[in-house]
Coordinates of N, CA, C and O in Angstrom, one line a residue:
X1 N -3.9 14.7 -93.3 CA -3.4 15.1 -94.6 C -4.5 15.3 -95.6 O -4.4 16.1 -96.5
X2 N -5.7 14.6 -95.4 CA -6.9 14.9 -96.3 C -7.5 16.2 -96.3 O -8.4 16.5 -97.0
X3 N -7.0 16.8 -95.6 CA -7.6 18.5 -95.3 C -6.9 19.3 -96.1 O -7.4 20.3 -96.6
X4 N -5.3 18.8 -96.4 CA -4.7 19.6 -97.4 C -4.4 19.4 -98.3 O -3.8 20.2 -99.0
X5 N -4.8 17.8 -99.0 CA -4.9 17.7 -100.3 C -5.5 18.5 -101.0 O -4.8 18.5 -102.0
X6 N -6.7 19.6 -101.4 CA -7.0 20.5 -102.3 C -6.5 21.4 -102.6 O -6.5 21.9 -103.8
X7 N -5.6 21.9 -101.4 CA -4.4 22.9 -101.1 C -3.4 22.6 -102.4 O -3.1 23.4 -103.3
X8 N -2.9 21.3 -102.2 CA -1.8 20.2 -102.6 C -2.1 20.5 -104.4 O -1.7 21.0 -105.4
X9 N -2.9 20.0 -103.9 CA -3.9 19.8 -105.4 C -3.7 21.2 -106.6 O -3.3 21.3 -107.7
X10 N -4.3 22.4 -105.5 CA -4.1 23.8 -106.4 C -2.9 24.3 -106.8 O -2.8 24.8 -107.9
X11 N -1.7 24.1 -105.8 CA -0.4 24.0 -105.5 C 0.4 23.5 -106.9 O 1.2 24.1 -107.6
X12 N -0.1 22.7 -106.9 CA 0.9 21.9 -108.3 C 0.0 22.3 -109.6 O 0.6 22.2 -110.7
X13 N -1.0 22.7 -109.6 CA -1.5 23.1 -110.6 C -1.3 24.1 -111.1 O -1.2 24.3 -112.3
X14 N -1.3 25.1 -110.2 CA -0.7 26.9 -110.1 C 1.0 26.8 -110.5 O 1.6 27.4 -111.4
X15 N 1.4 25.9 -109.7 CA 2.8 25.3 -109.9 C 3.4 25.5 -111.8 O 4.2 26.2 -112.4
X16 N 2.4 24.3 -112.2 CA 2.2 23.9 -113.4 C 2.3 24.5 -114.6 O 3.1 24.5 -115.6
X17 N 1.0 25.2 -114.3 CA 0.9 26.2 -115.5 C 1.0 27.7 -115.4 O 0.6 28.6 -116.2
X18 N 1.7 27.9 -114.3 CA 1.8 29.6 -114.5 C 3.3 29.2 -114.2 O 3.8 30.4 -114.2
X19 N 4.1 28.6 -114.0 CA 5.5 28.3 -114.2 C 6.2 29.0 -112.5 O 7.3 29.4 -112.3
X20 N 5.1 28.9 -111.7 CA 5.4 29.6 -110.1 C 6.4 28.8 -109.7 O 6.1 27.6 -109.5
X21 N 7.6 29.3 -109.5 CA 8.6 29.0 -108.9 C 8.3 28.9 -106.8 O 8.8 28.1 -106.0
X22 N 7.5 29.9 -106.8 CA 7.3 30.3 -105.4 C 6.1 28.9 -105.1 O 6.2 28.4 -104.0
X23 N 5.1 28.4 -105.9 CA 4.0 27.7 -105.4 C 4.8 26.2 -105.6 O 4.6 25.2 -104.9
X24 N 5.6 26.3 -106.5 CA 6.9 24.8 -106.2 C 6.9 24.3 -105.3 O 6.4 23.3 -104.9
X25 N 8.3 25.8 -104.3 CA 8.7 26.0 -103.4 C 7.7 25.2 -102.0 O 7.9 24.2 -101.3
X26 N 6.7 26.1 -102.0 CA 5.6 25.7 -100.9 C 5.1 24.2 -100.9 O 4.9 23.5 -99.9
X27 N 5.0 24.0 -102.0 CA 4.8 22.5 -102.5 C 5.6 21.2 -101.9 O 5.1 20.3 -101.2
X28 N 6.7 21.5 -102.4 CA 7.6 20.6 -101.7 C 8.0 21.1 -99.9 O 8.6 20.4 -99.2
X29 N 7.8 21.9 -99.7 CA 8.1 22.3 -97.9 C 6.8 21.4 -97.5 O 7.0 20.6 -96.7
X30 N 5.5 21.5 -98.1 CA 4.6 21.2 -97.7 C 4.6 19.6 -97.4 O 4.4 19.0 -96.3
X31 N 4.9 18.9 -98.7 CA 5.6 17.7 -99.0 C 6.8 17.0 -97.9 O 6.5 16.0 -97.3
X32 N 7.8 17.5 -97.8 CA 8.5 17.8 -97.3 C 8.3 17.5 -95.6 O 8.9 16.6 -95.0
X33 N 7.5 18.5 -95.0 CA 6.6 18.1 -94.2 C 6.2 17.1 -93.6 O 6.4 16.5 -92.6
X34 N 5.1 16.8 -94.8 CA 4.2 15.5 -94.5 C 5.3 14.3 -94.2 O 5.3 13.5 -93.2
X35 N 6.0 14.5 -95.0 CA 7.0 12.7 -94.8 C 7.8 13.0 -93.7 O 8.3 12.0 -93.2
X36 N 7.9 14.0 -93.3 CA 9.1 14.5 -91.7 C 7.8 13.7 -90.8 O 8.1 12.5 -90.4
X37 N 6.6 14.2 -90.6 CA 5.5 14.1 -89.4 C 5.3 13.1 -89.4 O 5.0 12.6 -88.3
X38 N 5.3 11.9 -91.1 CA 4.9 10.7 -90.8 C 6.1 9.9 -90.4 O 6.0 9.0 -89.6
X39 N 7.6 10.3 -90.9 CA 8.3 9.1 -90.0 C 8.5 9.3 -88.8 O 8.6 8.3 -88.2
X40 N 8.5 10.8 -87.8 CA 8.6 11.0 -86.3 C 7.3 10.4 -85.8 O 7.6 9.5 -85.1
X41 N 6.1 10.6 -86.0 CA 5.1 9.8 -85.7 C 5.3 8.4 -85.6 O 5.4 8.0 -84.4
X42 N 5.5 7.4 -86.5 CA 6.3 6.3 -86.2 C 7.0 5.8 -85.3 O 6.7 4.9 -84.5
X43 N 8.4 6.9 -85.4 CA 9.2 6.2 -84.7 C 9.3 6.5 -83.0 O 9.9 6.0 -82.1
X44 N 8.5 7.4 -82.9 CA 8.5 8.3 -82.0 C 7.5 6.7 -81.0 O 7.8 6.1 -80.1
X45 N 6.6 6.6 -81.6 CA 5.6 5.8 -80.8 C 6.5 4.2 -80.7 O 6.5 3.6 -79.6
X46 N 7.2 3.7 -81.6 CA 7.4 2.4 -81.2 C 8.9 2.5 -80.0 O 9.4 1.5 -79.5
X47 N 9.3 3.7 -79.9 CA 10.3 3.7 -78.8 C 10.2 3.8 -78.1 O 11.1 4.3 -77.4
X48 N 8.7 3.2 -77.3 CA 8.6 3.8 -75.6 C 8.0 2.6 -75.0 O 7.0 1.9 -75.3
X49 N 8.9 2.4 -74.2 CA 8.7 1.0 -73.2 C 7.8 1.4 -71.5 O 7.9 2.5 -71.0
X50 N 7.4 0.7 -71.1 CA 6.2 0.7 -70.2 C 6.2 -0.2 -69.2 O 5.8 -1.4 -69.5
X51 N 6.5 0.0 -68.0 CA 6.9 -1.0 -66.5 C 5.6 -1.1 -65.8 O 5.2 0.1 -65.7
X52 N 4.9 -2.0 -65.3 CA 3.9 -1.5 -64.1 C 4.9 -2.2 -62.9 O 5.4 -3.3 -62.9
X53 N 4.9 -1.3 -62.1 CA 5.6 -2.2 -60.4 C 4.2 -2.6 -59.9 O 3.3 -2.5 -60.7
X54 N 4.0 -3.1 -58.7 CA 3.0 -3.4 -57.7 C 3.1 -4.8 -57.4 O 3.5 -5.7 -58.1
X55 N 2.6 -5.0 -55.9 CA 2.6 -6.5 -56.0 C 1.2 -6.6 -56.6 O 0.3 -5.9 -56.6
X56 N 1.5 -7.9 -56.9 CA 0.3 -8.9 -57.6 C -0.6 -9.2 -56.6 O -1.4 -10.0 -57.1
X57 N -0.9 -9.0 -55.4 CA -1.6 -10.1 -54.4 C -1.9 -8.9 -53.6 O -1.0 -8.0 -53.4
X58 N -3.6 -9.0 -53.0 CA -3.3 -8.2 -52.1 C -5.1 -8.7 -51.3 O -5.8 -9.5 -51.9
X59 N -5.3 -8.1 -50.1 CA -6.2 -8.2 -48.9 C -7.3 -7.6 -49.3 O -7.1 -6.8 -50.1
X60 N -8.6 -7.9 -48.8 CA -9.7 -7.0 -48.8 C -9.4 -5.6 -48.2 O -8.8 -5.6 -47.1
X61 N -9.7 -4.6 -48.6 CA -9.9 -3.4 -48.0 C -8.7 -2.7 -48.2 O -8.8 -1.4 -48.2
X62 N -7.2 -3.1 -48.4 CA -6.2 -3.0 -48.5 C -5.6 -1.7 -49.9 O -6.1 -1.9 -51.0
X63 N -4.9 -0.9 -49.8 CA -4.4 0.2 -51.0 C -3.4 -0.4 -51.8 O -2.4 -0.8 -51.2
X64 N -3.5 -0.5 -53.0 CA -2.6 -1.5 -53.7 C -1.8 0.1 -54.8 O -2.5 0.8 -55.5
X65 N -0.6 0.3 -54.6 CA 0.2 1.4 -55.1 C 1.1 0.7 -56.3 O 1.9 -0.3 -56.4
X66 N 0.5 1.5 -57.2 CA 0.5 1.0 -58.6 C 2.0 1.9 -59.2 O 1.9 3.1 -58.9
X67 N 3.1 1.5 -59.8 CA 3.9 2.6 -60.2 C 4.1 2.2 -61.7 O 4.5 1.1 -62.0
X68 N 3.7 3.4 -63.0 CA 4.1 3.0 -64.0 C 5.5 3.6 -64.4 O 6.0 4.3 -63.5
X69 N 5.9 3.5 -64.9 CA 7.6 3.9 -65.8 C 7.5 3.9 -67.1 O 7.0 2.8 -67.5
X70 N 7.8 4.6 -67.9 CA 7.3 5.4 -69.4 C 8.8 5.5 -69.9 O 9.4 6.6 -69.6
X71 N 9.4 4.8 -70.5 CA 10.8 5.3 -71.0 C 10.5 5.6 -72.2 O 9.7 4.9 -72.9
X72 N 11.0 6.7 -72.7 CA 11.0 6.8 -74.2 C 13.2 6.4 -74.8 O 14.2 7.1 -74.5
X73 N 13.1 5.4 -75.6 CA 14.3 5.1 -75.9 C 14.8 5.7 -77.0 O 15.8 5.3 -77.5
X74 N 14.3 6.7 -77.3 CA 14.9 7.3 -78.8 C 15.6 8.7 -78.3 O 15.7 9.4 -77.3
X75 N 15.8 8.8 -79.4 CA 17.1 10.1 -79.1 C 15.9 11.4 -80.4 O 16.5 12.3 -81.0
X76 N 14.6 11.2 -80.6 CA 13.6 12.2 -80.5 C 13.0 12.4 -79.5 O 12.9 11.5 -78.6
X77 N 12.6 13.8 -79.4 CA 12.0 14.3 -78.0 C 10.1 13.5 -78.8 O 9.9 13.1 -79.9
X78 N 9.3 13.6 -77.8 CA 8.2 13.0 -78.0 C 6.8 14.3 -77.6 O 5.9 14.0 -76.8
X79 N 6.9 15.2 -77.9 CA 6.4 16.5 -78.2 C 4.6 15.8 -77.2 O 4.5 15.8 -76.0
X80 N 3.9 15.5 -77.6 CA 2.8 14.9 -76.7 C 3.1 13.3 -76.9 O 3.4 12.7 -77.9
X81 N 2.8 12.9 -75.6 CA 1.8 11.4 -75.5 C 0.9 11.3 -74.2 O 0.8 11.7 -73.0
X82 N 0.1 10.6 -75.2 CA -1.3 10.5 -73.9 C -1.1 9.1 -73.6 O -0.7 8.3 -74.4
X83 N -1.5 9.0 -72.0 CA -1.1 7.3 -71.5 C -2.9 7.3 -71.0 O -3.4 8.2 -70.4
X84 N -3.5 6.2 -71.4 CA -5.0 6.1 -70.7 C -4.7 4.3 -70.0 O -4.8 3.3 -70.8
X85 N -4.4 4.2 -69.1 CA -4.6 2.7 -68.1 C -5.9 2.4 -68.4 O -6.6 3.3 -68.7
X86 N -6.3 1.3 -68.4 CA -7.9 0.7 -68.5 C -7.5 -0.2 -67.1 O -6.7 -1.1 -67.0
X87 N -8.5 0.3 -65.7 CA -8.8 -0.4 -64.6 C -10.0 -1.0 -64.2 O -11.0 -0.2 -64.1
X88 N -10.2 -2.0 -63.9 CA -11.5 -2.4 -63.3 C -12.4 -1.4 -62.3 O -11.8 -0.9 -61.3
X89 N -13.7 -1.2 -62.7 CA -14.7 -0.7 -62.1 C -14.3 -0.9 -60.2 O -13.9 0.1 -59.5
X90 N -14.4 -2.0 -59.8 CA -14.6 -2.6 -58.9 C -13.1 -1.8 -57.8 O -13.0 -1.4 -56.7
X91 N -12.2 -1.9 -58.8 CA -10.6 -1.3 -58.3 C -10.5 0.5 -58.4 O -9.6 1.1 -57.9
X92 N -11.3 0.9 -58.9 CA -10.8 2.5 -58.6 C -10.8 3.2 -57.7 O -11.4 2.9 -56.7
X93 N -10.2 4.2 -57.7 CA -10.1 5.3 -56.5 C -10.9 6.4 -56.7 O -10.8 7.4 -56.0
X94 N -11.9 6.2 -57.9 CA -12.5 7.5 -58.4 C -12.2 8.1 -59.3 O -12.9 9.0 -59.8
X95 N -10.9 7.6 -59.8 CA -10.4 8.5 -61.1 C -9.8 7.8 -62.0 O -9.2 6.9 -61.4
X96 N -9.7 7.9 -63.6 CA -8.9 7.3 -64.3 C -7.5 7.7 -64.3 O -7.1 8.7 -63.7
X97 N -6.7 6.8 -65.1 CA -5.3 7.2 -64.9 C -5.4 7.5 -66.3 O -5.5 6.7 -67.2
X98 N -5.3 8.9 -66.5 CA -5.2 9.5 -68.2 C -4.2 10.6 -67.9 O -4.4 11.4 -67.1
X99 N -2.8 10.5 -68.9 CA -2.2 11.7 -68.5 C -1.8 12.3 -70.0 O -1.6 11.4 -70.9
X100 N -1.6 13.5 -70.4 CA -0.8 13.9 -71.2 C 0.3 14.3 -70.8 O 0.3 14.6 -69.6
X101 N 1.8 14.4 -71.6 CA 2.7 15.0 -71.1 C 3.8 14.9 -72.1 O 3.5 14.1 -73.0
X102 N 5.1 15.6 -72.2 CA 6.1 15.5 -73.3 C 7.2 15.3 -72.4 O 7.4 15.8 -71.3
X103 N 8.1 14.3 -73.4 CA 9.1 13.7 -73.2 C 10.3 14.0 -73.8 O 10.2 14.1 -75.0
X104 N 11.3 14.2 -73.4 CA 13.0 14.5 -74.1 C 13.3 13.3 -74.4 O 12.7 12.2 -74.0
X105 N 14.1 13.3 -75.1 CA 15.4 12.1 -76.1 C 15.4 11.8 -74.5 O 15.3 12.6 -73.6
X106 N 15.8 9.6 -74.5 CA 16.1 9.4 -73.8 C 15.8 9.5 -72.3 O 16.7 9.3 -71.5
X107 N 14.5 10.0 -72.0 CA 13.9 10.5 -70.5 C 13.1 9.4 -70.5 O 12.5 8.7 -71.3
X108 N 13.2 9.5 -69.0 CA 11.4 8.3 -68.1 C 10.5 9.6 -67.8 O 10.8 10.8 -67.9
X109 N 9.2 8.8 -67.4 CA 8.1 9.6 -66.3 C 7.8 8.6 -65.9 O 8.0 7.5 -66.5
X110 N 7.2 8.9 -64.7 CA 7.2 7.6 -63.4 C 5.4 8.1 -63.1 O 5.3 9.2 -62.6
X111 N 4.2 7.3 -63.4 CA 3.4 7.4 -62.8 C 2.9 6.9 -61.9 O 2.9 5.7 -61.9
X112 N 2.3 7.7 -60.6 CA 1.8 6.8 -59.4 C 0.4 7.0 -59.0 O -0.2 8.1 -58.7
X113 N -0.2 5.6 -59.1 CA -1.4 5.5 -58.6 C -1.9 5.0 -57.5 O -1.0 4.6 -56.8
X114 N -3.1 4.7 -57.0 CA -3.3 3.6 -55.7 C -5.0 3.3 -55.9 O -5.9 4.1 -55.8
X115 N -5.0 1.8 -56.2 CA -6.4 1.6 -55.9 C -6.6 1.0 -54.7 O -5.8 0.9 -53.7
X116 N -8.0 0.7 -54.7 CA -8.4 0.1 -53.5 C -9.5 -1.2 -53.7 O -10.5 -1.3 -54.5
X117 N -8.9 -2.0 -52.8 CA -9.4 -3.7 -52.8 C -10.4 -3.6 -52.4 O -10.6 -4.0 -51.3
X118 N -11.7 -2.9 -53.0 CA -13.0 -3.2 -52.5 C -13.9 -4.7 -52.4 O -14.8 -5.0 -51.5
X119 N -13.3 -5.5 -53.7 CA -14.0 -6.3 -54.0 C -13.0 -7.8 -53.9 O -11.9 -7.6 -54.3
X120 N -13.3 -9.1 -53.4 CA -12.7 -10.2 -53.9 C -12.5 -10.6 -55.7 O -13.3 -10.6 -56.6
X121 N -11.1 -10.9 -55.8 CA -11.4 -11.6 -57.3 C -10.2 -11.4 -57.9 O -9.4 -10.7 -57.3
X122 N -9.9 -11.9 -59.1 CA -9.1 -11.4 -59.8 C -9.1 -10.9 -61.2 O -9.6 -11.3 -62.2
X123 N -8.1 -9.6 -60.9 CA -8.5 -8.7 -61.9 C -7.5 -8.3 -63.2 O -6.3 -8.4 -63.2
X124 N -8.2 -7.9 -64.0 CA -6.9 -7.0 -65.1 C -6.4 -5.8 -64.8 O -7.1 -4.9 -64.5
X125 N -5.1 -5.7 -64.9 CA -4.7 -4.2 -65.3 C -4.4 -4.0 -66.3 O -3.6 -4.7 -66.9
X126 N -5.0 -2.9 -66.8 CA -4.4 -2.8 -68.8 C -5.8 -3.5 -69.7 O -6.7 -4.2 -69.4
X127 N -5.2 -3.0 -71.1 CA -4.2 -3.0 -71.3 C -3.9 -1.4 -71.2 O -4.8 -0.5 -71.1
X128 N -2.4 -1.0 -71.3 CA -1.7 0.3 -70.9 C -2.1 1.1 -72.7 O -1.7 0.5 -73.7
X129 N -2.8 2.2 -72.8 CA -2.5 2.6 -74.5 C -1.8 4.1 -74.5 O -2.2 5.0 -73.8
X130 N -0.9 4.3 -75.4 CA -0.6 5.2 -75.5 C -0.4 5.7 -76.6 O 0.1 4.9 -77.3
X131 N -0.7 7.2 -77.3 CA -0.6 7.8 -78.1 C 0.0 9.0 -78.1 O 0.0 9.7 -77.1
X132 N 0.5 9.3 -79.4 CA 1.2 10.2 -79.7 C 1.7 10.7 -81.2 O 2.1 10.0 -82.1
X133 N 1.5 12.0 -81.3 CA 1.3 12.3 -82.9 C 3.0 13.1 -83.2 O 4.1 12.9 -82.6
X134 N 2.6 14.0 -84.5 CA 3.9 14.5 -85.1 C 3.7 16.0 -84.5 O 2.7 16.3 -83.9
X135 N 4.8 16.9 -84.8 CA 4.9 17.7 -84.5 C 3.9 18.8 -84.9 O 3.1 19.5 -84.2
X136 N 4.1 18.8 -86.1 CA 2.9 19.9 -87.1 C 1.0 19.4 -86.6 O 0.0 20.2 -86.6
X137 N 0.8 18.0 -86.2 CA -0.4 17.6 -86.2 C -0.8 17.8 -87.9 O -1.6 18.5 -88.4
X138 N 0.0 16.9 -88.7 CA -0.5 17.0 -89.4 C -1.1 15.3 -89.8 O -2.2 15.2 -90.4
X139 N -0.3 14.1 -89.4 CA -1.1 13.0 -89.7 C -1.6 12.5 -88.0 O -0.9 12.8 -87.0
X140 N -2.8 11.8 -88.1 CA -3.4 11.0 -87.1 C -2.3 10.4 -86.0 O -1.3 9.6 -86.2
X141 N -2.8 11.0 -84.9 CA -2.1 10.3 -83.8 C -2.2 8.5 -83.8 O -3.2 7.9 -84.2
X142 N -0.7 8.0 -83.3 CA -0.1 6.8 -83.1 C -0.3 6.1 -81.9 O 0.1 6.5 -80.8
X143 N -1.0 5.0 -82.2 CA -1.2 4.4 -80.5 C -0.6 3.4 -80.7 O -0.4 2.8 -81.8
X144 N -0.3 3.0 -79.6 CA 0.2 1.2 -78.8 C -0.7 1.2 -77.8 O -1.1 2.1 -77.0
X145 N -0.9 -0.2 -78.1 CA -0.7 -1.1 -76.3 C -0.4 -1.7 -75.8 O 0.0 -2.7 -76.3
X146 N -0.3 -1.5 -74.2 CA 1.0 -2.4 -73.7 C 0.4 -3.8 -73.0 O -0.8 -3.6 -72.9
X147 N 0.8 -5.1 -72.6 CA 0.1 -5.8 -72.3 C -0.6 -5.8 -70.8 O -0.3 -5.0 -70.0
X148 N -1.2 -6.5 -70.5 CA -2.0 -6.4 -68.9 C -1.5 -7.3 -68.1 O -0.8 -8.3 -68.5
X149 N -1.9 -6.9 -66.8 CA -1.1 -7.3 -66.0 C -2.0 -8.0 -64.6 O -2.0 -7.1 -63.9
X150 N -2.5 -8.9 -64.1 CA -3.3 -9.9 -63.3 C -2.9 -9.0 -61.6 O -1.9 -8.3 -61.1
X151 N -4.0 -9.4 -61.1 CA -3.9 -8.5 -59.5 C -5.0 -9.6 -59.2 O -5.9 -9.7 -60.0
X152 N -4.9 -10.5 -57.9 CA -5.7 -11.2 -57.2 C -6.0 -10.8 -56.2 O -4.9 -10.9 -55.5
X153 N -6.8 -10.2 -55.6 CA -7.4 -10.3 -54.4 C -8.4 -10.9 -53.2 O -9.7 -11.0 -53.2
X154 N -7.6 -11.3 -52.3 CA -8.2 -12.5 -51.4 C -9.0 -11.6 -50.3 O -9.6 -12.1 -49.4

């Protein structure tokens, strides 16, 4: 929104004193706007619930198949969210789990991963963060995090 405050700024001024009905108009759409982007932004982010499946326990050398579940509970579609997993060094398969993707009113996505038990010990999964902004991109994307999740390996 700091980008378009001078805009904002000239807007109401032009508004003001040349009596522009038309630079009003823009004014408040613009306005208008901003408060649409910031309550979907909001609400959009605190509606999405986050499952990890997997067992907890697993063997040296062993593929441990990780499944997340992404519900979005609101009856807004969720236009982007980025999911970034935070996994131990020691546990990857070579790649992070970072996805973008868009969600409908009321839809899951199911992601599936698999690490590998290279090392003894016990580890974190998470925490899960996800973000996701308004439609226009006009205020700063919204993050959560979800909590972490313990994996021992013997």
């Amino acid at each position: 929104m700091a980008d378009f405050l001078p805009f904002i700024i000239f807007l109401m001024i032009l508004a003001v004193f040349l009596r522009a009905e038309s630079a009003l108009t823009i004014f408040y759409m613009i306005l208008g706007a901003f408060i649409l982007s910031l309550w979907w932004n909001r609400r959009c982010i605190q509606h999405i619930d986050v499952t990890r499946e997997y067992d907890d326990h697993a063997f040296l050398g062993e593929k441990i198949n990780i499944k997340l579940s992404i519900k979005n509970k609101s009856i807004l579609p969720i236009l982007w969210l980025e999911i970034h997993e935070s996994l131990p060094v020691s546990l990857r398969a070579g790649r992070n789990v970072k996805q973008v993707f868009s969600m409908g009113m009321k839809d899951s996505r199911a992601i599936d991963y698999t690490l590998n038990a290279l090392k003894r010990g016990f580890y974190t999964l998470g925490p899960l963060t996800a973000s996701s902004g308004d439609p226009l991109g006009l205020i700063k994307p919204a993050q959560a995090s979800f909590l972490s999740d313990n994996l021992v390996v013997y």
